[in-house]
mmCIF file of C-alpha atoms and ligand atoms in Angstrom:
data_model
loop_
_atom_site.group_PDB
_atom_site.id
_atom_site.type_symbol
_atom_site.label_atom_id
_atom_site.label_comp_id
_atom_site.label_asym_id
_atom_site.label_seq_id
_atom_site.Cartn_x
_atom_site.Cartn_y
_atom_site.Cartn_z
ATOM 1 C CA UNK A 1 10.650 -10.429 27.864
ATOM 2 C CA UNK A 2 8.172 -9.899 25.042
ATOM 3 C CA UNK A 3 6.991 -13.196 23.054
ATOM 4 C CA UNK A 4 8.843 -13.042 19.747
ATOM 5 C CA UNK A 5 6.486 -13.791 17.049
ATOM 6 C CA UNK A 6 7.634 -15.882 14.232
ATOM 7 C CA UNK A 7 5.829 -17.862 11.727
ATOM 8 C CA UNK A 8 7.416 -19.760 8.604
ATOM 9 C CA UNK A 9 5.205 -21.711 6.599
ATOM 10 C CA UNK A 10 7.011 -24.530 4.867
ATOM 11 C CA UNK A 11 5.789 -23.971 1.134
ATOM 12 C CA UNK A 12 6.859 -20.706 0.914
ATOM 13 C CA UNK A 13 9.459 -21.127 -1.487
ATOM 14 C CA UNK A 14 7.088 -23.283 -3.820
ATOM 15 C CA UNK A 15 4.430 -20.409 -3.692
ATOM 16 C CA UNK A 16 7.080 -17.749 -4.405
ATOM 17 C CA UNK A 17 8.077 -19.755 -7.478
ATOM 18 C CA UNK A 18 4.744 -19.930 -8.740
ATOM 19 C CA UNK A 19 4.010 -16.583 -8.153
ATOM 20 C CA UNK A 20 6.977 -15.585 -10.321
ATOM 21 C CA UNK A 21 5.731 -17.754 -13.029
ATOM 22 C CA UNK A 22 2.100 -15.912 -12.663
ATOM 23 C CA UNK A 23 3.610 -12.753 -12.910
ATOM 24 C CA UNK A 24 5.095 -13.374 -16.587
ATOM 25 C CA UNK A 25 1.356 -13.570 -17.457
ATOM 26 C CA UNK A 26 0.026 -10.619 -16.179
ATOM 27 C CA UNK A 27 -0.227 -6.708 -17.198
ATOM 28 C CA UNK A 28 -0.691 -5.431 -13.691
ATOM 29 C CA UNK A 29 -0.352 -6.544 -10.153
ATOM 30 C CA UNK A 30 -3.315 -5.565 -7.627
ATOM 31 C CA UNK A 31 -1.224 -5.661 -4.501
ATOM 32 C CA UNK A 32 -3.435 -5.673 -1.204
ATOM 33 C CA UNK A 33 -2.590 -4.616 2.018
ATOM 34 C CA UNK A 34 -4.478 -3.953 5.377
ATOM 35 C CA UNK A 35 -5.420 -0.347 5.480
ATOM 36 C CA UNK A 36 -5.008 -0.799 9.474
ATOM 37 C CA UNK A 37 -1.288 -1.942 9.162
ATOM 38 C CA UNK A 38 -0.018 -1.284 5.642
ATOM 39 C CA UNK A 39 3.601 -1.553 6.591
ATOM 40 C CA UNK A 40 3.447 -4.817 8.427
ATOM 41 C CA UNK A 41 1.161 -6.193 6.112
ATOM 42 C CA UNK A 42 3.415 -5.534 2.867
ATOM 43 C CA UNK A 43 5.835 -7.781 2.069
ATOM 44 C CA UNK A 44 8.829 -5.914 0.782
ATOM 45 C CA UNK A 45 9.822 -8.802 -1.756
ATOM 46 C CA UNK A 46 6.745 -7.676 -3.794
ATOM 47 C CA UNK A 47 8.752 -4.663 -5.084
ATOM 48 C CA UNK A 48 11.781 -7.069 -5.996
ATOM 49 C CA UNK A 49 9.346 -9.718 -7.543
ATOM 50 C CA UNK A 50 7.034 -7.206 -9.836
ATOM 51 C CA UNK A 51 10.170 -5.305 -10.655
ATOM 52 C CA UNK A 52 8.878 -2.644 -13.094
ATOM 53 C CA UNK A 53 5.368 -4.124 -13.641
ATOM 54 C CA UNK A 54 2.317 -1.916 -13.182
ATOM 55 C CA UNK A 55 1.115 -2.001 -9.874
ATOM 56 C CA UNK A 56 -1.901 -0.557 -7.891
ATOM 57 C CA UNK A 57 -1.736 -0.696 -4.223
ATOM 58 C CA UNK A 58 -5.170 -1.504 -2.377
ATOM 59 C CA UNK A 59 -5.543 -0.345 1.031
ATOM 60 C CA UNK A 60 -8.098 -2.605 1.869
ATOM 61 C CA UNK A 61 -10.401 -3.081 4.686
ATOM 62 C CA UNK A 62 -10.554 0.578 5.019
ATOM 63 C CA UNK A 63 -13.944 0.411 6.905
ATOM 64 C CA UNK A 64 -12.111 -0.975 10.002
ATOM 65 C CA UNK A 65 -9.144 1.562 9.641
ATOM 66 C CA UNK A 66 -8.979 5.203 10.980
ATOM 67 C CA UNK A 67 -9.767 7.250 7.718
ATOM 68 C CA UNK A 68 -7.291 10.125 8.655
ATOM 69 C CA UNK A 69 -4.098 7.760 9.165
ATOM 70 C CA UNK A 70 -5.560 5.917 5.633
ATOM 71 C CA UNK A 71 -5.388 9.400 3.811
ATOM 72 C CA UNK A 72 -2.133 9.896 5.191
ATOM 73 C CA UNK A 73 -0.457 6.439 4.257
ATOM 74 C CA UNK A 74 -2.128 6.790 0.511
ATOM 75 C CA UNK A 75 -0.171 10.075 0.086
ATOM 76 C CA UNK A 76 2.974 8.564 1.830
ATOM 77 C CA UNK A 77 2.912 5.767 -1.048
ATOM 78 C CA UNK A 78 1.463 8.069 -3.864
ATOM 79 C CA UNK A 79 4.723 10.475 -3.045
ATOM 80 C CA UNK A 80 7.063 7.462 -3.736
ATOM 81 C CA UNK A 81 5.201 6.944 -7.061
ATOM 82 C CA UNK A 82 2.588 3.948 -6.501
ATOM 83 C CA UNK A 83 -0.790 4.184 -7.451
ATOM 84 C CA UNK A 84 -3.071 3.811 -4.516
ATOM 85 C CA UNK A 85 -6.934 2.990 -3.974
ATOM 86 C CA UNK A 86 -8.711 2.867 -0.637
ATOM 87 C CA UNK A 87 -11.148 -0.057 -0.515
ATOM 88 C CA UNK A 88 -13.687 -2.159 1.370
ATOM 89 C CA UNK A 89 -13.592 -5.441 -0.291
ATOM 90 C CA UNK A 90 -16.387 -6.816 1.948
ATOM 91 C CA UNK A 91 -19.084 -4.139 1.050
ATOM 92 C CA UNK A 92 -17.676 -4.024 -2.619
ATOM 93 C CA UNK A 93 -16.692 -0.499 -3.597
ATOM 94 C CA UNK A 94 -14.821 -1.967 -6.163
ATOM 95 C CA UNK A 95 -15.370 0.374 -9.111
ATOM 96 C CA UNK A 96 -12.543 2.412 -7.247
ATOM 97 C CA UNK A 97 -9.856 -0.310 -8.378
ATOM 98 C CA UNK A 98 -10.677 0.081 -12.268
ATOM 99 C CA UNK A 99 -9.853 3.442 -12.772
ATOM 100 C CA UNK A 100 -6.406 3.329 -11.252
ATOM 101 C CA UNK A 101 -5.892 -0.155 -13.011
ATOM 102 C CA UNK A 102 -6.308 1.752 -16.472
ATOM 103 C CA UNK A 103 -4.092 4.643 -15.392
ATOM 104 C CA UNK A 104 -1.280 2.453 -14.800
ATOM 105 C CA UNK A 105 -1.547 0.208 -17.776
ATOM 106 C CA UNK A 106 -2.199 3.501 -19.903
ATOM 107 C CA UNK A 107 1.408 2.493 -21.939
ATOM 108 C CA UNK A 108 0.061 -1.063 -22.577
ATOM 109 C CA UNK A 109 -3.413 0.158 -23.903
ATOM 110 C CA UNK A 110 -1.788 2.837 -26.341
ATOM 111 C CA UNK A 111 0.865 0.170 -27.333
ATOM 112 C CA UNK A 112 -1.966 -2.551 -28.284
ATOM 113 C CA UNK A 113 -3.815 0.423 -29.967
ATOM 114 C CA UNK A 114 -0.971 1.120 -32.022
ATOM 115 C CA UNK A 115 -0.635 -2.720 -33.308
ATOM 116 C CA UNK A 116 -4.534 -2.510 -33.943
ATOM 117 C CA UNK A 117 -5.117 -5.162 -30.798
ATOM 118 C CA UNK A 118 -7.960 -2.658 -29.475
ATOM 119 C CA UNK A 119 -9.668 -5.486 -27.377
ATOM 120 C CA UNK A 120 -7.236 -7.158 -25.639
ATOM 121 C CA UNK A 121 -8.080 -7.282 -21.941
ATOM 122 C CA UNK A 122 -5.930 -6.009 -19.192
ATOM 123 C CA UNK A 123 -4.709 -9.105 -17.275
ATOM 124 C CA UNK A 124 -4.383 -8.885 -13.626
ATOM 125 C CA UNK A 125 -3.065 -10.457 -10.630
ATOM 126 C CA UNK A 126 -3.987 -10.121 -7.154
ATOM 127 C CA UNK A 127 -1.335 -10.711 -4.457
ATOM 128 C CA UNK A 128 -0.567 -9.933 -0.727
ATOM 129 C CA UNK A 129 -0.057 -11.637 2.577
ATOM 130 C CA UNK A 130 -2.746 -13.862 4.068
ATOM 131 C CA UNK A 131 -6.029 -12.732 5.469
ATOM 132 C CA UNK A 132 -5.735 -8.836 3.678
ATOM 133 C CA UNK A 133 -8.863 -9.771 1.714
ATOM 134 C CA UNK A 134 -7.607 -11.432 -1.820
ATOM 135 C CA UNK A 135 -10.326 -13.915 -1.742
ATOM 136 C CA UNK A 136 -12.787 -11.604 -1.114
ATOM 137 C CA UNK A 137 -11.599 -9.100 -3.713
ATOM 138 C CA UNK A 138 -11.624 -12.015 -6.532
ATOM 139 C CA UNK A 139 -15.057 -13.621 -5.448
ATOM 140 C CA UNK A 140 -16.784 -10.277 -5.322
ATOM 141 C CA UNK A 141 -16.004 -9.828 -9.132
ATOM 142 C CA UNK A 142 -16.834 -13.682 -9.659
ATOM 143 C CA UNK A 143 -20.106 -13.368 -8.206
ATOM 144 C CA UNK A 144 -21.137 -10.874 -11.061
ATOM 145 C CA UNK A 145 -21.582 -13.993 -13.111
ATOM 146 C CA UNK A 146 -18.272 -13.452 -14.705
ATOM 147 C CA UNK A 147 -17.058 -16.496 -16.981
ATOM 148 C CA UNK A 148 -13.931 -18.464 -16.291
ATOM 149 C CA UNK A 149 -11.817 -18.517 -19.602
ATOM 150 C CA UNK A 150 -10.427 -21.758 -18.717
ATOM 151 C CA UNK A 151 -6.915 -22.861 -18.990
ATOM 152 C CA UNK A 152 -4.837 -21.563 -21.824
ATOM 153 C CA UNK A 153 -1.976 -23.052 -23.884
ATOM 154 C CA UNK A 154 1.264 -22.438 -22.425
ATOM 155 C CA UNK A 155 -0.108 -21.662 -18.777
ATOM 156 C CA UNK A 156 0.729 -23.898 -15.988
ATOM 157 C CA UNK A 157 -2.320 -26.653 -15.406
ATOM 158 C CA UNK A 158 -4.881 -24.985 -12.975
ATOM 159 C CA UNK A 159 -4.499 -21.589 -13.751
ATOM 160 C CA UNK A 160 -7.848 -20.041 -14.494
ATOM 161 C CA UNK A 161 -8.867 -16.630 -15.865
ATOM 162 C CA UNK A 162 -11.869 -14.749 -14.839
ATOM 163 C CA UNK A 163 -12.945 -12.363 -17.342
ATOM 164 C CA UNK A 164 -14.533 -9.421 -15.452
ATOM 165 C CA UNK A 165 -15.516 -7.424 -18.370
ATOM 166 C CA UNK A 166 -14.292 -6.714 -22.029
ATOM 167 C CA UNK A 167 -11.533 -4.744 -20.527
ATOM 168 C CA UNK A 168 -10.236 -6.762 -17.548
ATOM 169 C CA UNK A 169 -9.252 -10.539 -16.849
ATOM 170 C CA UNK A 170 -8.056 -11.857 -13.629
ATOM 171 C CA UNK A 171 -5.990 -14.819 -12.505
ATOM 172 C CA UNK A 172 -8.466 -16.509 -10.333
ATOM 173 C CA UNK A 173 -5.771 -17.718 -7.904
ATOM 174 C CA UNK A 174 -4.298 -15.026 -5.523
ATOM 175 C CA UNK A 175 -0.246 -14.876 -5.251
ATOM 176 C CA UNK A 176 0.175 -15.655 -1.358
ATOM 177 C CA UNK A 177 3.380 -13.811 0.264
ATOM 178 C CA UNK A 178 4.340 -14.365 4.061
ATOM 179 C CA UNK A 179 4.569 -11.537 6.400
ATOM 180 C CA UNK A 180 8.108 -10.327 7.149
ATOM 181 C CA UNK A 181 8.900 -10.427 10.786
ATOM 182 C CA UNK A 182 11.475 -7.849 10.459
ATOM 183 C CA UNK A 183 11.374 -6.433 14.156
ATOM 184 C CA UNK A 184 8.626 -7.465 16.775
ATOM 185 C CA UNK A 185 6.343 -4.652 16.232
ATOM 186 C CA UNK A 186 5.359 -6.205 12.685
ATOM 187 C CA UNK A 187 4.802 -9.587 14.093
ATOM 188 C CA UNK A 188 2.701 -7.946 16.964
ATOM 189 C CA UNK A 189 0.581 -5.846 14.500
ATOM 190 C CA UNK A 190 -0.139 -9.080 12.405
ATOM 191 C CA UNK A 191 -1.064 -10.745 15.525
ATOM 192 C CA UNK A 192 -3.572 -7.976 16.237
ATOM 193 C CA UNK A 193 -5.518 -8.007 13.210
ATOM 194 C CA UNK A 194 -5.816 -12.227 13.495
ATOM 195 C CA UNK A 195 -3.526 -13.255 10.634
ATOM 196 C CA UNK A 196 -1.561 -15.531 13.115
ATOM 197 C CA UNK A 197 -3.113 -18.464 14.691
ATOM 198 C CA UNK A 198 -4.119 -17.293 17.880
ATOM 199 C CA UNK A 199 -3.384 -20.668 19.703
ATOM 200 C CA UNK A 200 0.362 -19.985 19.301
ATOM 201 C CA UNK A 201 -0.279 -16.569 20.856
ATOM 202 C CA UNK A 202 0.287 -14.930 24.262
ATOM 203 C CA UNK A 203 -3.142 -13.242 23.991
ATOM 204 C CA UNK A 204 -2.923 -11.607 27.321
ATOM 205 C CA UNK A 205 0.260 -10.003 26.546
ATOM 206 C CA UNK A 206 -1.138 -8.883 23.009
ATOM 207 C CA UNK A 207 -4.324 -7.353 24.794
ATOM 208 C CA UNK A 208 -2.173 -5.769 27.273
ATOM 209 C CA UNK A 209 -0.033 -4.349 24.470
ATOM 210 C CA UNK A 210 -3.205 -3.160 22.619
ATOM 211 C CA UNK A 211 -4.871 -1.479 25.437
ATOM 212 C CA UNK A 212 -1.850 0.665 25.911
ATOM 213 C CA UNK A 213 -1.738 1.281 22.225
ATOM 214 C CA UNK A 214 -5.430 2.573 22.305
ATOM 215 C CA UNK A 215 -4.956 4.452 25.440
ATOM 216 C CA UNK A 216 -2.270 6.313 23.745
ATOM 217 C CA UNK A 217 -3.653 6.957 20.162
ATOM 218 C CA UNK A 218 -7.338 6.198 20.956
ATOM 219 C CA UNK A 219 -8.128 7.621 24.374
ATOM 220 C CA UNK A 220 -11.535 6.985 25.390
ATOM 221 C CA UNK A 221 -12.239 3.942 23.094
ATOM 222 C CA UNK A 222 -11.575 1.384 25.680
ATOM 223 C CA UNK A 223 -13.174 3.265 28.570
ATOM 224 C CA UNK A 224 -16.453 3.698 26.474
ATOM 225 C CA UNK A 225 -16.463 0.126 25.262
ATOM 226 C CA UNK A 226 -16.167 -1.470 28.478
ATOM 227 C CA UNK A 227 -17.555 0.902 31.034
ATOM 228 C CA UNK A 228 -14.338 1.517 33.011
ATOM 229 C CA UNK A 229 -12.093 4.303 33.756
ATOM 230 C CA UNK A 230 -8.864 4.206 31.526
ATOM 231 C CA UNK A 231 -6.606 4.720 34.576
ATOM 232 C CA UNK A 232 -3.227 2.590 34.963
ATOM 233 C CA UNK A 233 -1.704 0.492 32.475
ATOM 234 C CA UNK A 234 -2.812 -1.914 30.146
ATOM 235 C CA UNK A 235 -2.070 -4.875 32.493
ATOM 236 C CA UNK A 236 -3.877 -2.969 35.260
ATOM 237 C CA UNK A 237 -6.703 -2.197 32.938
ATOM 238 C CA UNK A 238 -7.159 -5.637 31.387
ATOM 239 C CA UNK A 239 -8.311 -7.252 34.825
ATOM 240 C CA UNK A 240 -10.326 -4.399 35.596
ATOM 241 C CA UNK A 241 -12.082 -5.215 32.410
ATOM 242 C CA UNK A 242 -12.748 -8.751 33.038
ATOM 243 C CA UNK A 243 -14.469 -7.712 36.533
ATOM 244 C CA UNK A 244 -16.569 -5.065 35.058
ATOM 245 C CA UNK A 245 -17.686 -7.814 32.444
ATOM 246 C CA UNK A 246 -18.120 -10.234 34.973
ATOM 247 C CA UNK A 247 -15.561 -12.615 33.054
ATOM 248 C CA UNK A 248 -14.425 -14.215 35.883
ATOM 249 C CA UNK A 249 -12.633 -17.838 36.690
ATOM 250 C CA UNK A 250 -14.498 -20.328 39.019
ATOM 251 C CA UNK A 251 -12.961 -18.867 42.211
ATOM 252 C CA UNK A 252 -14.112 -15.320 41.394
ATOM 253 C CA UNK A 253 -10.803 -14.312 39.915
ATOM 254 C CA UNK A 254 -10.781 -12.165 36.781
ATOM 255 C CA UNK A 255 -10.336 -14.586 33.734
ATOM 256 C CA UNK A 256 -7.808 -12.266 31.920
ATOM 257 C CA UNK A 257 -7.139 -14.849 29.429
ATOM 258 C CA UNK A 258 -10.807 -14.992 28.087
ATOM 259 C CA UNK A 259 -10.984 -11.215 28.448
ATOM 260 C CA UNK A 260 -8.063 -10.804 26.449
ATOM 261 C CA UNK A 261 -9.611 -12.994 23.512
ATOM 262 C CA UNK A 262 -12.713 -11.155 23.567
ATOM 263 C CA UNK A 263 -10.734 -7.581 23.318
ATOM 264 C CA UNK A 264 -8.998 -8.806 20.493
ATOM 265 C CA UNK A 265 -12.196 -10.157 18.735
ATOM 266 C CA UNK A 266 -13.636 -6.545 19.422
ATOM 267 C CA UNK A 267 -10.753 -4.979 17.897
ATOM 268 C CA UNK A 268 -10.874 -7.347 14.875
ATOM 269 C CA UNK A 269 -14.543 -6.876 14.315
ATOM 270 C CA UNK A 270 -14.329 -2.756 14.646
ATOM 271 C CA UNK A 271 -16.012 -2.699 17.811
ATOM 272 C CA UNK A 272 -13.615 -0.719 19.490
ATOM 273 C CA UNK A 273 -13.828 1.680 16.669
ATOM 274 C CA UNK A 274 -12.179 2.256 13.452
ATOM 275 C CA UNK A 275 -8.355 2.079 14.647
ATOM 276 C CA UNK A 276 -5.135 2.386 12.601
ATOM 277 C CA UNK A 277 -2.303 0.114 14.412
ATOM 278 C CA UNK A 278 0.454 2.023 12.873
ATOM 279 C CA UNK A 279 1.663 5.332 11.549
ATOM 280 C CA UNK A 280 3.362 6.689 8.697
ATOM 281 C CA UNK A 281 6.990 7.364 9.620
ATOM 282 C CA UNK A 282 8.656 10.878 9.340
ATOM 283 C CA UNK A 283 10.419 10.791 6.323
HETATM 284 P P1 LIG B 1 -6.969 -13.616 1.830
HETATM 285 O O1 LIG B 1 -7.800 -14.336 0.657
HETATM 286 O O2 LIG B 1 -6.161 -12.778 1.459
HETATM 287 O O3 LIG B 1 -6.437 -14.963 2.652
HETATM 288 O O4 LIG B 1 -8.257 -13.050 2.840
HETATM 289 P P2 LIG B 1 -9.921 -13.312 2.669
HETATM 290 O O5 LIG B 1 -10.501 -12.770 1.406
HETATM 291 O O6 LIG B 1 -10.325 -14.493 2.908
HETATM 292 O O7 LIG B 1 -10.491 -12.318 3.962
HETATM 293 C C1 LIG B 1 -10.091 -12.722 5.127
HETATM 294 C C2 LIG B 1 -11.168 -11.859 6.292
HETATM 295 O O8 LIG B 1 -11.126 -10.774 5.693
HETATM 296 C C3 LIG B 1 -12.560 -12.455 5.582
HETATM 297 O O9 LIG B 1 -13.229 -12.284 6.961
HETATM 298 C C4 LIG B 1 -13.070 -11.526 4.935
HETATM 299 O O10 LIG B 1 -14.558 -11.413 5.009
HETATM 300 C C5 LIG B 1 -12.467 -10.275 5.678
HETATM 301 N N1 LIG B 1 -12.343 -8.962 4.559
HETATM 302 C C6 LIG B 1 -12.112 -9.005 3.357
HETATM 303 N N2 LIG B 1 -12.009 -7.865 2.945
HETATM 304 C C7 LIG B 1 -12.462 -6.772 3.772
HETATM 305 C C8 LIG B 1 -13.022 -5.907 3.775
HETATM 306 O O11 LIG B 1 -12.665 -4.905 3.057
HETATM 307 N N3 LIG B 1 -13.323 -5.155 5.223
HETATM 308 C C9 LIG B 1 -13.778 -6.210 6.208
HETATM 309 N N4 LIG B 1 -14.176 -5.622 7.269
HETATM 310 N N5 LIG B 1 -13.470 -7.434 6.264
HETATM 311 C C10 LIG B 1 -12.916 -7.808 5.112
HETATM 312 P P3 LIG B 1 -13.510 -13.723 7.876
HETATM 313 O O12 LIG B 1 -13.815 -13.380 9.213
HETATM 314 O O13 LIG B 1 -12.500 -14.805 7.590
HETATM 315 O O14 LIG B 1 -14.705 -14.584 7.028
HETATM 316 P P4 LIG B 1 -16.187 -13.823 7.018
HETATM 317 O O15 LIG B 1 -16.696 -13.531 8.431
HETATM 318 O O16 LIG B 1 -16.188 -12.531 5.898
HETATM 319 O O17 LIG B 1 -17.154 -15.092 6.391
#
């Protein structure tokens, strides 16, 4: 039977409560998901928590995902009425974010104007499960010499705002939610991208599943990367790759565990190509 992926950090309830407090302070939520697994990396509680607050969904790490699938996911969420931006926070194509933020905050901007508060910046909070790029997003802005505006009266101590421009202030601490392991495929997807500690995973099993997935959706990627024929199942291909790459144990047997780790590293760094690990469902 396949390993059941489970992961319950203890401080989840506290973090959630803090986030609910922070949500009261902001005009807009910038929710990050991993473009390779938009469903699996999207905590369904966000919708309940943010209610009708304006939100922009970032399909981040788009540089690692399959552009065609990312475009399908963008359309899927847009059809649900969610404003979406496709981003690569590492290379900082963040200009894409301000436009949709303005768009979802249009009502607030109009309201402020009517009240004569023309220069009140939009206040935003970044939110998402671990490893989707929240800190990278915040830091890429913070690096651009933005001033921290310090604690505010009535704001929980420790909360800092980064003034990005006259127009936008960002809460410097992201809201962290945890993935929902609603079915095992979600756990596996989160494990693929490296958001679960590898020490607690069966990496061989994970790599075997990955090879099968890639063989079906991206035929040729594995063969090309490792110089093998993609014949047989993942369980057969994994040792074949280990032999080809001379990844062997002392007795000359293929070291499938070590090879599995290398294959997962290759996936995570994009060396297996731009790969999306899930698909838009038929609706
Ligand atoms: P988090 O706050 O949501 O937990 O995520 P964090 O920003 O720490 O990002 C997790 C990892 O993802 C980091 O890599 C970061 O560089 C990388 N990352 C963030 N956004 C993008 C993106 O758009 N594209 C790509 N390719 N990577 C992204 P790391 O390996 O932990 O650190 P480092 O090697 O960058 O130092």
